[in-house]
Amino acid sequence: MTPAIRRIRAEEGPSLRALRLRALADAPMAFGSTLAREEAFTEDVWRERAERGASGVDGVTFVAERDAHWLGITTGLTQDPDVPDDPRPELVGMFVRPEARGCGLGGALVDAVVGWARERSAGGLTLWVTATNTAALALYSRCGFRPTGERRPLDHSPAVASIRMVRDLL
Ligand SMILES: CC(C)(COP(=O)(O)OP(=O)(O)OC[C@H]1O[C@@H](n2cnc3c(N)ncnc32)[C@H](O)[C@@H]1OP(=O)(O)O)[C@@H](O)C(=O)NCCC(=O)NCCS
């Protein structure tokens, strides 16, 4: 059965927690947060994240699902909280389980967030990616993102740089 891309449901906080913690354990250098930090989040945090991701109002979360099993996830935020003067939405938290990679799920999840951003009449969609993350850089380039020239250190590993990318939507 082909995986489906769909919006998270408000009551799916526990599934969100499970896949997000798996992502942080599997690819610690791909994310600004850490497994130790998010393992300590209460149930309320995951419920609020799922509710926000389901609403699509101040954020949206999409999952790739096959036979009720989540294979991938990503989130769109209405704005990059670290660049408050930039009104463009941001793609964060992209993850595809290792056994499901290379089949187009990453690209399909990007497309879902692009669709949500277009519905909001956004002029572009931004993201941050670790400069050494070959697979993610290839994915985003293929999806039409280009580097903005902005760089910053990864919070938990300052020796590692993240670069900012943007895809124009107008
Ligand atoms: C990055 C990631 C989401 C890609 O997911 P995916 O489902 O494999 O992506 P797709 O199948 O849609 O692949 C899209 C493109 O990415 C590239 N790609 C995917 N895996 C790659 C790899 N291991 N090495 C190099 N390029 C790769 C290819 O160019 C591919 O294009 P193609 O289909 O024309 O060959 C996945 O590897 C992942 O979850 N990595 C760990 C978490 C992470 O790095 N998240 C990004 C945070 S910014």
JSON list of C-alpha atoms and ligand atoms in Angstrom, two decimals:
[
{"chain": "A", "resi": 1, "resn": "MET", "atom": "CA", "xyz": [0.00, 0.00, 0.00]},
{"chain": "A", "resi": 2, "resn": "THR", "atom": "CA", "xyz": [1.32, 3.46, -0.93]},
{"chain": "A", "resi": 3, "resn": "PRO", "atom": "CA", "xyz": [2.01, 5.72, 2.06]},
{"chain": "A", "resi": 4, "resn": "ALA", "atom": "CA", "xyz": [-0.45, 8.57, 2.51]},
{"chain": "A", "resi": 5, "resn": "ILE", "atom": "CA", "xyz": [0.56, 12.10, 3.48]},
{"chain": "A", "resi": 6, "resn": "ARG", "atom": "CA", "xyz": [-1.96, 13.61, 5.88]},
{"chain": "A", "resi": 7, "resn": "ARG", "atom": "CA", "xyz": [-2.25, 16.23, 8.56]},
{"chain": "A", "resi": 8, "resn": "ILE", "atom": "CA", "xyz": [-1.72, 15.08, 12.14]},
{"chain": "A", "resi": 9, "resn": "ARG", "atom": "CA", "xyz": [-4.86, 14.76, 14.28]},
{"chain": "A", "resi": 10, "resn": "ALA", "atom": "CA", "xyz": [-5.26, 16.72, 17.51]},
{"chain": "A", "resi": 11, "resn": "GLU", "atom": "CA", "xyz": [-5.34, 13.55, 19.66]},
{"chain": "A", "resi": 12, "resn": "GLU", "atom": "CA", "xyz": [-2.12, 12.08, 18.22]},
{"chain": "A", "resi": 13, "resn": "GLY", "atom": "CA", "xyz": [0.31, 13.54, 20.78]},
{"chain": "A", "resi": 14, "resn": "PRO", "atom": "CA", "xyz": [1.61, 10.09, 21.84]},
{"chain": "A", "resi": 15, "resn": "SER", "atom": "CA", "xyz": [2.44, 9.07, 18.23]},
{"chain": "A", "resi": 16, "resn": "LEU", "atom": "CA", "xyz": [4.05, 12.45, 17.67]},
{"chain": "A", "resi": 17, "resn": "ARG", "atom": "CA", "xyz": [6.23, 11.95, 20.76]},
{"chain": "A", "resi": 18, "resn": "ALA", "atom": "CA", "xyz": [7.31, 8.48, 19.63]},
{"chain": "A", "resi": 19, "resn": "LEU", "atom": "CA", "xyz": [8.40, 9.52, 16.13]},
{"chain": "A", "resi": 20, "resn": "ARG", "atom": "CA", "xyz": [9.98, 12.81, 17.20]},
{"chain": "A", "resi": 21, "resn": "LEU", "atom": "CA", "xyz": [12.08, 11.05, 19.88]},
{"chain": "A", "resi": 22, "resn": "ARG", "atom": "CA", "xyz": [13.06, 8.44, 17.28]},
{"chain": "A", "resi": 23, "resn": "ALA", "atom": "CA", "xyz": [14.17, 11.26, 14.95]},
{"chain": "A", "resi": 24, "resn": "LEU", "atom": "CA", "xyz": [16.26, 12.95, 17.65]},
{"chain": "A", "resi": 25, "resn": "ALA", "atom": "CA", "xyz": [17.90, 9.61, 18.54]},
{"chain": "A", "resi": 26, "resn": "ASP", "atom": "CA", "xyz": [18.52, 8.63, 14.90]},
{"chain": "A", "resi": 27, "resn": "ALA", "atom": "CA", "xyz": [19.82, 11.96, 13.55]},
{"chain": "A", "resi": 28, "resn": "PRO", "atom": "CA", "xyz": [20.98, 14.14, 16.47]},
{"chain": "A", "resi": 29, "resn": "MET", "atom": "CA", "xyz": [22.99, 16.50, 14.24]},
{"chain": "A", "resi": 30, "resn": "ALA", "atom": "CA", "xyz": [20.03, 17.17, 11.96]},
{"chain": "A", "resi": 31, "resn": "PHE", "atom": "CA", "xyz": [18.02, 19.04, 14.60]},
{"chain": "A", "resi": 32, "resn": "GLY", "atom": "CA", "xyz": [18.51, 22.08, 16.83]},
{"chain": "A", "resi": 33, "resn": "SER", "atom": "CA", "xyz": [16.93, 20.30, 19.81]},
{"chain": "A", "resi": 34, "resn": "THR", "atom": "CA", "xyz": [18.13, 17.19, 21.64]},
{"chain": "A", "resi": 35, "resn": "LEU", "atom": "CA", "xyz": [16.72, 13.83, 22.73]},
{"chain": "A", "resi": 36, "resn": "ALA", "atom": "CA", "xyz": [17.50, 14.63, 26.40]},
{"chain": "A", "resi": 37, "resn": "ARG", "atom": "CA", "xyz": [15.55, 17.90, 26.23]},
{"chain": "A", "resi": 38, "resn": "GLU", "atom": "CA", "xyz": [12.47, 16.49, 24.53]},
{"chain": "A", "resi": 39, "resn": "GLU", "atom": "CA", "xyz": [12.34, 13.21, 26.47]},
{"chain": "A", "resi": 40, "resn": "ALA", "atom": "CA", "xyz": [11.63, 15.40, 29.49]},
{"chain": "A", "resi": 41, "resn": "PHE", "atom": "CA", "xyz": [8.62, 17.13, 27.89]},
{"chain": "A", "resi": 42, "resn": "THR", "atom": "CA", "xyz": [5.32, 16.42, 29.63]},
{"chain": "A", "resi": 43, "resn": "GLU", "atom": "CA", "xyz": [2.32, 14.84, 27.92]},
{"chain": "A", "resi": 44, "resn": "ASP", "atom": "CA", "xyz": [0.80, 18.35, 27.73]},
{"chain": "A", "resi": 45, "resn": "VAL", "atom": "CA", "xyz": [3.59, 19.58, 25.47]},
{"chain": "A", "resi": 46, "resn": "TRP", "atom": "CA", "xyz": [2.98, 16.76, 22.99]},
{"chain": "A", "resi": 47, "resn": "ARG", "atom": "CA", "xyz": [-0.77, 17.29, 23.12]},
{"chain": "A", "resi": 48, "resn": "GLU", "atom": "CA", "xyz": [-0.32, 21.02, 22.44]},
{"chain": "A", "resi": 49, "resn": "ARG", "atom": "CA", "xyz": [2.10, 20.33, 19.55]},
{"chain": "A", "resi": 50, "resn": "ALA", "atom": "CA", "xyz": [-0.35, 17.85, 18.01]},
{"chain": "A", "resi": 51, "resn": "GLU", "atom": "CA", "xyz": [-3.26, 20.27, 18.41]},
{"chain": "A", "resi": 52, "resn": "ARG", "atom": "CA", "xyz": [-1.26, 23.09, 16.81]},
{"chain": "A", "resi": 53, "resn": "GLY", "atom": "CA", "xyz": [-0.09, 20.84, 13.98]},
{"chain": "A", "resi": 54, "resn": "ALA", "atom": "CA", "xyz": [-3.67, 19.71, 13.33]},
{"chain": "A", "resi": 55, "resn": "SER", "atom": "CA", "xyz": [-5.07, 23.24, 13.29]},
{"chain": "A", "resi": 56, "resn": "GLY", "atom": "CA", "xyz": [-2.88, 24.63, 10.52]},
{"chain": "A", "resi": 57, "resn": "VAL", "atom": "CA", "xyz": [-3.45, 28.09, 12.01]},
{"chain": "A", "resi": 58, "resn": "ASP", "atom": "CA", "xyz": [-0.13, 28.90, 13.69]},
{"chain": "A", "resi": 59, "resn": "GLY", "atom": "CA", "xyz": [1.58, 25.75, 12.45]},
{"chain": "A", "resi": 60, "resn": "VAL", "atom": "CA", "xyz": [0.92, 22.50, 10.63]},
{"chain": "A", "resi": 61, "resn": "THR", "atom": "CA", "xyz": [2.29, 18.98, 10.94]},
{"chain": "A", "resi": 62, "resn": "PHE", "atom": "CA", "xyz": [2.11, 16.35, 8.21]},
{"chain": "A", "resi": 63, "resn": "VAL", "atom": "CA", "xyz": [2.81, 12.65, 8.62]},
{"chain": "A", "resi": 64, "resn": "ALA", "atom": "CA", "xyz": [3.55, 9.96, 6.05]},
{"chain": "A", "resi": 65, "resn": "GLU", "atom": "CA", "xyz": [1.58, 6.88, 7.06]},
{"chain": "A", "resi": 66, "resn": "ARG", "atom": "CA", "xyz": [1.21, 3.30, 5.83]},
{"chain": "A", "resi": 67, "resn": "ASP", "atom": "CA", "xyz": [-1.08, 0.79, 7.51]},
{"chain": "A", "resi": 68, "resn": "ALA", "atom": "CA", "xyz": [-1.43, 3.10, 10.53]},
{"chain": "A", "resi": 69, "resn": "HIS", "atom": "CA", "xyz": [2.37, 3.18, 10.93]},
{"chain": "A", "resi": 70, "resn": "TRP", "atom": "CA", "xyz": [4.08, 6.57, 10.75]},
{"chain": "A", "resi": 71, "resn": "LEU", "atom": "CA", "xyz": [7.04, 6.59, 8.36]},
{"chain": "A", "resi": 72, "resn": "GLY", "atom": "CA", "xyz": [7.83, 10.29, 8.27]},
{"chain": "A", "resi": 73, "resn": "ILE", "atom": "CA", "xyz": [6.93, 13.70, 9.61]},
{"chain": "A", "resi": 74, "resn": "THR", "atom": "CA", "xyz": [7.50, 17.40, 9.10]},
{"chain": "A", "resi": 75, "resn": "THR", "atom": "CA", "xyz": [6.10, 20.66, 10.41]},
{"chain": "A", "resi": 76, "resn": "GLY", "atom": "CA", "xyz": [5.46, 24.12, 9.02]},
{"chain": "A", "resi": 77, "resn": "LEU", "atom": "CA", "xyz": [5.64, 27.14, 11.35]},
{"chain": "A", "resi": 78, "resn": "THR", "atom": "CA", "xyz": [4.01, 30.43, 10.38]},
{"chain": "A", "resi": 79, "resn": "GLN", "atom": "CA", "xyz": [7.32, 32.18, 11.07]},
{"chain": "A", "resi": 80, "resn": "ASP", "atom": "CA", "xyz": [10.90, 31.35, 12.02]},
{"chain": "A", "resi": 81, "resn": "PRO", "atom": "CA", "xyz": [10.96, 32.20, 15.75]},
{"chain": "A", "resi": 82, "resn": "ASP", "atom": "CA", "xyz": [14.67, 33.06, 15.44]},
{"chain": "A", "resi": 83, "resn": "VAL", "atom": "CA", "xyz": [14.11, 35.56, 12.60]},
{"chain": "A", "resi": 84, "resn": "PRO", "atom": "CA", "xyz": [11.08, 37.53, 13.83]},
{"chain": "A", "resi": 85, "resn": "ASP", "atom": "CA", "xyz": [11.32, 40.27, 11.19]},
{"chain": "A", "resi": 86, "resn": "ASP", "atom": "CA", "xyz": [10.90, 37.69, 8.40]},
{"chain": "A", "resi": 87, "resn": "PRO", "atom": "CA", "xyz": [7.19, 36.98, 7.70]},
{"chain": "A", "resi": 88, "resn": "ARG", "atom": "CA", "xyz": [7.86, 33.82, 5.65]},
{"chain": "A", "resi": 89, "resn": "PRO", "atom": "CA", "xyz": [6.88, 30.44, 7.12]},
{"chain": "A", "resi": 90, "resn": "GLU", "atom": "CA", "xyz": [9.51, 27.88, 8.05]},
{"chain": "A", "resi": 91, "resn": "LEU", "atom": "CA", "xyz": [9.76, 24.11, 7.49]},
{"chain": "A", "resi": 92, "resn": "VAL", "atom": "CA", "xyz": [11.14, 22.24, 10.54]},
{"chain": "A", "resi": 93, "resn": "GLY", "atom": "CA", "xyz": [11.43, 18.74, 12.00]},
{"chain": "A", "resi": 94, "resn": "MET", "atom": "CA", "xyz": [11.77, 16.80, 8.73]},
{"chain": "A", "resi": 95, "resn": "PHE", "atom": "CA", "xyz": [12.31, 13.06, 9.35]},
{"chain": "A", "resi": 96, "resn": "VAL", "atom": "CA", "xyz": [11.78, 9.86, 7.38]},
{"chain": "A", "resi": 97, "resn": "ARG", "atom": "CA", "xyz": [12.44, 6.52, 9.08]},
{"chain": "A", "resi": 98, "resn": "PRO", "atom": "CA", "xyz": [15.66, 4.96, 7.70]},
{"chain": "A", "resi": 99, "resn": "GLU", "atom": "CA", "xyz": [13.84, 1.94, 6.23]},
{"chain": "A", "resi": 100, "resn": "ALA", "atom": "CA", "xyz": [11.50, 4.23, 4.26]},
{"chain": "A", "resi": 101, "resn": "ARG", "atom": "CA", "xyz": [14.09, 6.59, 2.75]},
{"chain": "A", "resi": 102, "resn": "GLY", "atom": "CA", "xyz": [14.85, 7.07, -0.93]},
{"chain": "A", "resi": 103, "resn": "CYS", "atom": "CA", "xyz": [11.24, 6.47, -1.99]},
{"chain": "A", "resi": 104, "resn": "GLY", "atom": "CA", "xyz": [10.12, 10.08, -2.29]},
{"chain": "A", "resi": 105, "resn": "LEU", "atom": "CA", "xyz": [8.51, 10.52, 1.13]},
{"chain": "A", "resi": 106, "resn": "GLY", "atom": "CA", "xyz": [10.80, 13.44, 2.02]},
{"chain": "A", "resi": 107, "resn": "GLY", "atom": "CA", "xyz": [9.80, 15.18, -1.20]},
{"chain": "A", "resi": 108, "resn": "ALA", "atom": "CA", "xyz": [6.10, 14.46, -0.60]},
{"chain": "A", "resi": 109, "resn": "LEU", "atom": "CA", "xyz": [6.32, 15.93, 2.92]},
{"chain": "A", "resi": 110, "resn": "VAL", "atom": "CA", "xyz": [8.01, 19.07, 1.54]},
{"chain": "A", "resi": 111, "resn": "ASP", "atom": "CA", "xyz": [5.20, 19.36, -1.04]},
{"chain": "A", "resi": 112, "resn": "ALA", "atom": "CA", "xyz": [2.58, 19.19, 1.73]},
{"chain": "A", "resi": 113, "resn": "VAL", "atom": "CA", "xyz": [4.17, 22.08, 3.66]},
{"chain": "A", "resi": 114, "resn": "VAL", "atom": "CA", "xyz": [4.60, 24.06, 0.41]},
{"chain": "A", "resi": 115, "resn": "GLY", "atom": "CA", "xyz": [0.87, 23.59, -0.25]},
{"chain": "A", "resi": 116, "resn": "TRP", "atom": "CA", "xyz": [0.00, 24.85, 3.24]},
{"chain": "A", "resi": 117, "resn": "ALA", "atom": "CA", "xyz": [2.33, 27.86, 2.80]},
{"chain": "A", "resi": 118, "resn": "ARG", "atom": "CA", "xyz": [0.77, 28.68, -0.57]},
{"chain": "A", "resi": 119, "resn": "GLU", "atom": "CA", "xyz": [-2.73, 28.57, 0.98]},
{"chain": "A", "resi": 120, "resn": "ARG", "atom": "CA", "xyz": [-1.46, 31.28, 3.34]},
{"chain": "A", "resi": 121, "resn": "SER", "atom": "CA", "xyz": [-0.23, 33.32, 0.33]},
{"chain": "A", "resi": 122, "resn": "ALA", "atom": "CA", "xyz": [3.33, 33.13, 1.65]},
{"chain": "A", "resi": 123, "resn": "GLY", "atom": "CA", "xyz": [6.01, 34.61, -0.59]},
{"chain": "A", "resi": 124, "resn": "GLY", "atom": "CA", "xyz": [8.48, 31.88, 0.31]},
{"chain": "A", "resi": 125, "resn": "LEU", "atom": "CA", "xyz": [9.26, 28.96, 2.60]},
{"chain": "A", "resi": 126, "resn": "THR", "atom": "CA", "xyz": [12.46, 28.90, 4.64]},
{"chain": "A", "resi": 127, "resn": "LEU", "atom": "CA", "xyz": [14.37, 26.21, 6.56]},
{"chain": "A", "resi": 128, "resn": "TRP", "atom": "CA", "xyz": [17.67, 25.59, 8.35]},
{"chain": "A", "resi": 129, "resn": "VAL", "atom": "CA", "xyz": [19.78, 22.54, 7.51]},
{"chain": "A", "resi": 130, "resn": "THR", "atom": "CA", "xyz": [23.09, 21.32, 8.87]},
{"chain": "A", "resi": 131, "resn": "ALA", "atom": "CA", "xyz": [25.77, 22.16, 6.30]},
{"chain": "A", "resi": 132, "resn": "THR", "atom": "CA", "xyz": [27.07, 18.54, 6.31]},
{"chain": "A", "resi": 133, "resn": "ASN", "atom": "CA", "xyz": [23.65, 16.85, 5.93]},
{"chain": "A", "resi": 134, "resn": "THR", "atom": "CA", "xyz": [24.13, 15.55, 2.39]},
{"chain": "A", "resi": 135, "resn": "ALA", "atom": "CA", "xyz": [20.79, 13.75, 2.09]},
{"chain": "A", "resi": 136, "resn": "ALA", "atom": "CA", "xyz": [18.76, 16.71, 3.34]},
{"chain": "A", "resi": 137, "resn": "LEU", "atom": "CA", "xyz": [20.69, 19.21, 1.19]},
{"chain": "A", "resi": 138, "resn": "ALA", "atom": "CA", "xyz": [20.03, 17.02, -1.87]},
{"chain": "A", "resi": 139, "resn": "LEU", "atom": "CA", "xyz": [16.34, 16.72, -0.97]},
{"chain": "A", "resi": 140, "resn": "TYR", "atom": "CA", "xyz": [15.84, 20.46, -0.48]},
{"chain": "A", "resi": 141, "resn": "SER", "atom": "CA", "xyz": [17.83, 21.41, -3.60]},
{"chain": "A", "resi": 142, "resn": "ARG", "atom": "CA", "xyz": [15.76, 19.01, -5.67]},
{"chain": "A", "resi": 143, "resn": "CYS", "atom": "CA", "xyz": [12.63, 20.60, -4.16]},
{"chain": "A", "resi": 144, "resn": "GLY", "atom": "CA", "xyz": [13.68, 24.07, -5.32]},
{"chain": "A", "resi": 145, "resn": "PHE", "atom": "CA", "xyz": [15.32, 25.51, -2.19]},
{"chain": "A", "resi": 146, "resn": "ARG", "atom": "CA", "xyz": [18.48, 27.61, -2.53]},
{"chain": "A", "resi": 147, "resn": "PRO", "atom": "CA", "xyz": [20.91, 28.85, 0.15]},
{"chain": "A", "resi": 148, "resn": "THR", "atom": "CA", "xyz": [20.22, 32.39, 1.42]},
{"chain": "A", "resi": 149, "resn": "GLY", "atom": "CA", "xyz": [23.84, 32.87, 2.52]},
{"chain": "A", "resi": 150, "resn": "GLU", "atom": "CA", "xyz": [22.83, 32.95, 6.23]},
{"chain": "A", "resi": 151, "resn": "ARG", "atom": "CA", "xyz": [24.72, 30.60, 8.57]},
{"chain": "A", "resi": 152, "resn": "ARG", "atom": "CA", "xyz": [24.59, 29.94, 12.30]},
{"chain": "A", "resi": 153, "resn": "PRO", "atom": "CA", "xyz": [26.05, 27.41, 14.72]},
{"chain": "A", "resi": 154, "resn": "LEU", "atom": "CA", "xyz": [23.93, 24.45, 15.79]},
{"chain": "A", "resi": 155, "resn": "ASP", "atom": "CA", "xyz": [22.78, 25.25, 19.36]},
{"chain": "A", "resi": 156, "resn": "HIS", "atom": "CA", "xyz": [23.92, 22.00, 20.99]},
{"chain": "A", "resi": 157, "resn": "SER", "atom": "CA", "xyz": [27.06, 21.57, 18.82]},
{"chain": "A", "resi": 158, "resn": "PRO", "atom": "CA", "xyz": [28.43, 25.05, 17.99]},
{"chain": "A", "resi": 159, "resn": "ALA", "atom": "CA", "xyz": [31.31, 23.63, 15.94]},
{"chain": "A", "resi": 160, "resn": "VAL", "atom": "CA", "xyz": [28.71, 22.51, 13.39]},
{"chain": "A", "resi": 161, "resn": "ALA", "atom": "CA", "xyz": [27.11, 25.09, 11.09]},
{"chain": "A", "resi": 162, "resn": "SER", "atom": "CA", "xyz": [23.52, 25.27, 9.85]},
{"chain": "A", "resi": 163, "resn": "ILE", "atom": "CA", "xyz": [22.68, 27.09, 6.65]},
{"chain": "A", "resi": 164, "resn": "ARG", "atom": "CA", "xyz": [19.40, 28.76, 5.79]},
{"chain": "A", "resi": 165, "resn": "MET", "atom": "CA", "xyz": [17.58, 27.92, 2.56]},
{"chain": "A", "resi": 166, "resn": "VAL", "atom": "CA", "xyz": [14.51, 29.41, 0.91]},
{"chain": "A", "resi": 167, "resn": "ARG", "atom": "CA", "xyz": [12.09, 28.40, -1.81]},
{"chain": "A", "resi": 168, "resn": "ASP", "atom": "CA", "xyz": [10.27, 31.29, -3.45]},
{"chain": "A", "resi": 169, "resn": "LEU", "atom": "CA", "xyz": [6.54, 30.63, -3.78]},
{"chain": "A", "resi": 170, "resn": "LEU", "atom": "CA", "xyz": [5.31, 33.65, -5.75]},
{"chain": "B", "resi": 1, "resn": "LIG", "atom": "C1", "xyz": [16.60, 13.95, 4.56]},
{"chain": "B", "resi": 1, "resn": "LIG", "atom": "C2", "xyz": [15.50, 12.88, 4.54]},
{"chain": "B", "resi": 1, "resn": "LIG", "atom": "C3", "xyz": [14.23, 13.49, 5.14]},
{"chain": "B", "resi": 1, "resn": "LIG", "atom": "C4", "xyz": [15.23, 12.48, 3.09]},
{"chain": "B", "resi": 1, "resn": "LIG", "atom": "O1", "xyz": [14.08, 11.66, 3.07]},
{"chain": "B", "resi": 1, "resn": "LIG", "atom": "P1", "xyz": [13.78, 10.68, 1.84]},
{"chain": "B", "resi": 1, "resn": "LIG", "atom": "O2", "xyz": [12.41, 10.16, 2.03]},
{"chain": "B", "resi": 1, "resn": "LIG", "atom": "O3", "xyz": [14.88, 9.70, 1.67]},
{"chain": "B", "resi": 1, "resn": "LIG", "atom": "O4", "xyz": [13.80, 11.71, 0.63]},
{"chain": "B", "resi": 1, "resn": "LIG", "atom": "P2", "xyz": [13.33, 11.38, -0.84]},
{"chain": "B", "resi": 1, "resn": "LIG", "atom": "O5", "xyz": [13.19, 9.92, -1.07]},
{"chain": "B", "resi": 1, "resn": "LIG", "atom": "O6", "xyz": [12.16, 12.27, -1.15]},
{"chain": "B", "resi": 1, "resn": "LIG", "atom": "O7", "xyz": [14.62, 11.84, -1.64]},
{"chain": "B", "resi": 1, "resn": "LIG", "atom": "C5", "xyz": [14.70, 13.07, -2.20]},
{"chain": "B", "resi": 1, "resn": "LIG", "atom": "C6", "xyz": [16.09, 13.32, -2.74]},
{"chain": "B", "resi": 1, "resn": "LIG", "atom": "O8", "xyz": [17.00, 13.37, -1.65]},
{"chain": "B", "resi": 1, "resn": "LIG", "atom": "C7", "xyz": [18.23, 12.86, -2.07]},
{"chain": "B", "resi": 1, "resn": "LIG", "atom": "N1", "xyz": [18.66, 11.84, -1.12]},
{"chain": "B", "resi": 1, "resn": "LIG", "atom": "C8", "xyz": [17.88, 11.08, -0.33]},
{"chain": "B", "resi": 1, "resn": "LIG", "atom": "N2", "xyz": [18.66, 10.29, 0.46]},
{"chain": "B", "resi": 1, "resn": "LIG", "atom": "C9", "xyz": [19.96, 10.59, 0.14]},
{"chain": "B", "resi": 1, "resn": "LIG", "atom": "C10", "xyz": [21.20, 10.14, 0.62]},
{"chain": "B", "resi": 1, "resn": "LIG", "atom": "N3", "xyz": [21.28, 9.19, 1.58]},
{"chain": "B", "resi": 1, "resn": "LIG", "atom": "N4", "xyz": [22.32, 10.66, 0.09]},
{"chain": "B", "resi": 1, "resn": "LIG", "atom": "C11", "xyz": [22.24, 11.62, -0.87]},
{"chain": "B", "resi": 1, "resn": "LIG", "atom": "N5", "xyz": [21.08, 12.09, -1.35]},
{"chain": "B", "resi": 1, "resn": "LIG", "atom": "C12", "xyz": [19.94, 11.59, -0.86]},
{"chain": "B", "resi": 1, "resn": "LIG", "atom": "C13", "xyz": [18.11, 12.40, -3.46]},
{"chain": "B", "resi": 1, "resn": "LIG", "atom": "O9", "xyz": [18.60, 13.45, -4.28]},
{"chain": "B", "resi": 1, "resn": "LIG", "atom": "C14", "xyz": [16.65, 12.26, -3.68]},
{"chain": "B", "resi": 1, "resn": "LIG", "atom": "O10", "xyz": [16.38, 12.63, -4.97]},
{"chain": "B", "resi": 1, "resn": "LIG", "atom": "P3", "xyz": [16.14, 11.47, -6.09]},
{"chain": "B", "resi": 1, "resn": "LIG", "atom": "O11", "xyz": [14.85, 10.81, -5.71]},
{"chain": "B", "resi": 1, "resn": "LIG", "atom": "O12", "xyz": [16.06, 12.27, -7.33]},
{"chain": "B", "resi": 1, "resn": "LIG", "atom": "O13", "xyz": [17.31, 10.55, -6.01]},
{"chain": "B", "resi": 1, "resn": "LIG", "atom": "C15", "xyz": [15.91, 11.61, 5.33]},
{"chain": "B", "resi": 1, "resn": "LIG", "atom": "O14", "xyz": [17.17, 11.16, 4.86]},
{"chain": "B", "resi": 1, "resn": "LIG", "atom": "C16", "xyz": [15.99, 11.80, 6.84]},
{"chain": "B", "resi": 1, "resn": "LIG", "atom": "O15", "xyz": [14.99, 11.71, 7.55]},
{"chain": "B", "resi": 1, "resn": "LIG", "atom": "N6", "xyz": [17.22, 12.07, 7.37]},
{"chain": "B", "resi": 1, "resn": "LIG", "atom": "C17", "xyz": [17.42, 12.22, 8.82]},
{"chain": "B", "resi": 1, "resn": "LIG", "atom": "C18", "xyz": [16.77, 13.48, 9.37]},
{"chain": "B", "resi": 1, "resn": "LIG", "atom": "C19", "xyz": [17.18, 14.71, 8.63]},
{"chain": "B", "resi": 1, "resn": "LIG", "atom": "O16", "xyz": [18.32, 14.87, 8.19]},
{"chain": "B", "resi": 1, "resn": "LIG", "atom": "N7", "xyz": [16.22, 15.66, 8.52]},
{"chain": "B", "resi": 1, "resn": "LIG", "atom": "C20", "xyz": [16.45, 16.95, 7.86]},
{"chain": "B", "resi": 1, "resn": "LIG", "atom": "C21", "xyz": [16.52, 18.02, 8.88]},
{"chain": "B", "resi": 1, "resn": "LIG", "atom": "S1", "xyz": [16.86, 19.61, 8.11]}
]
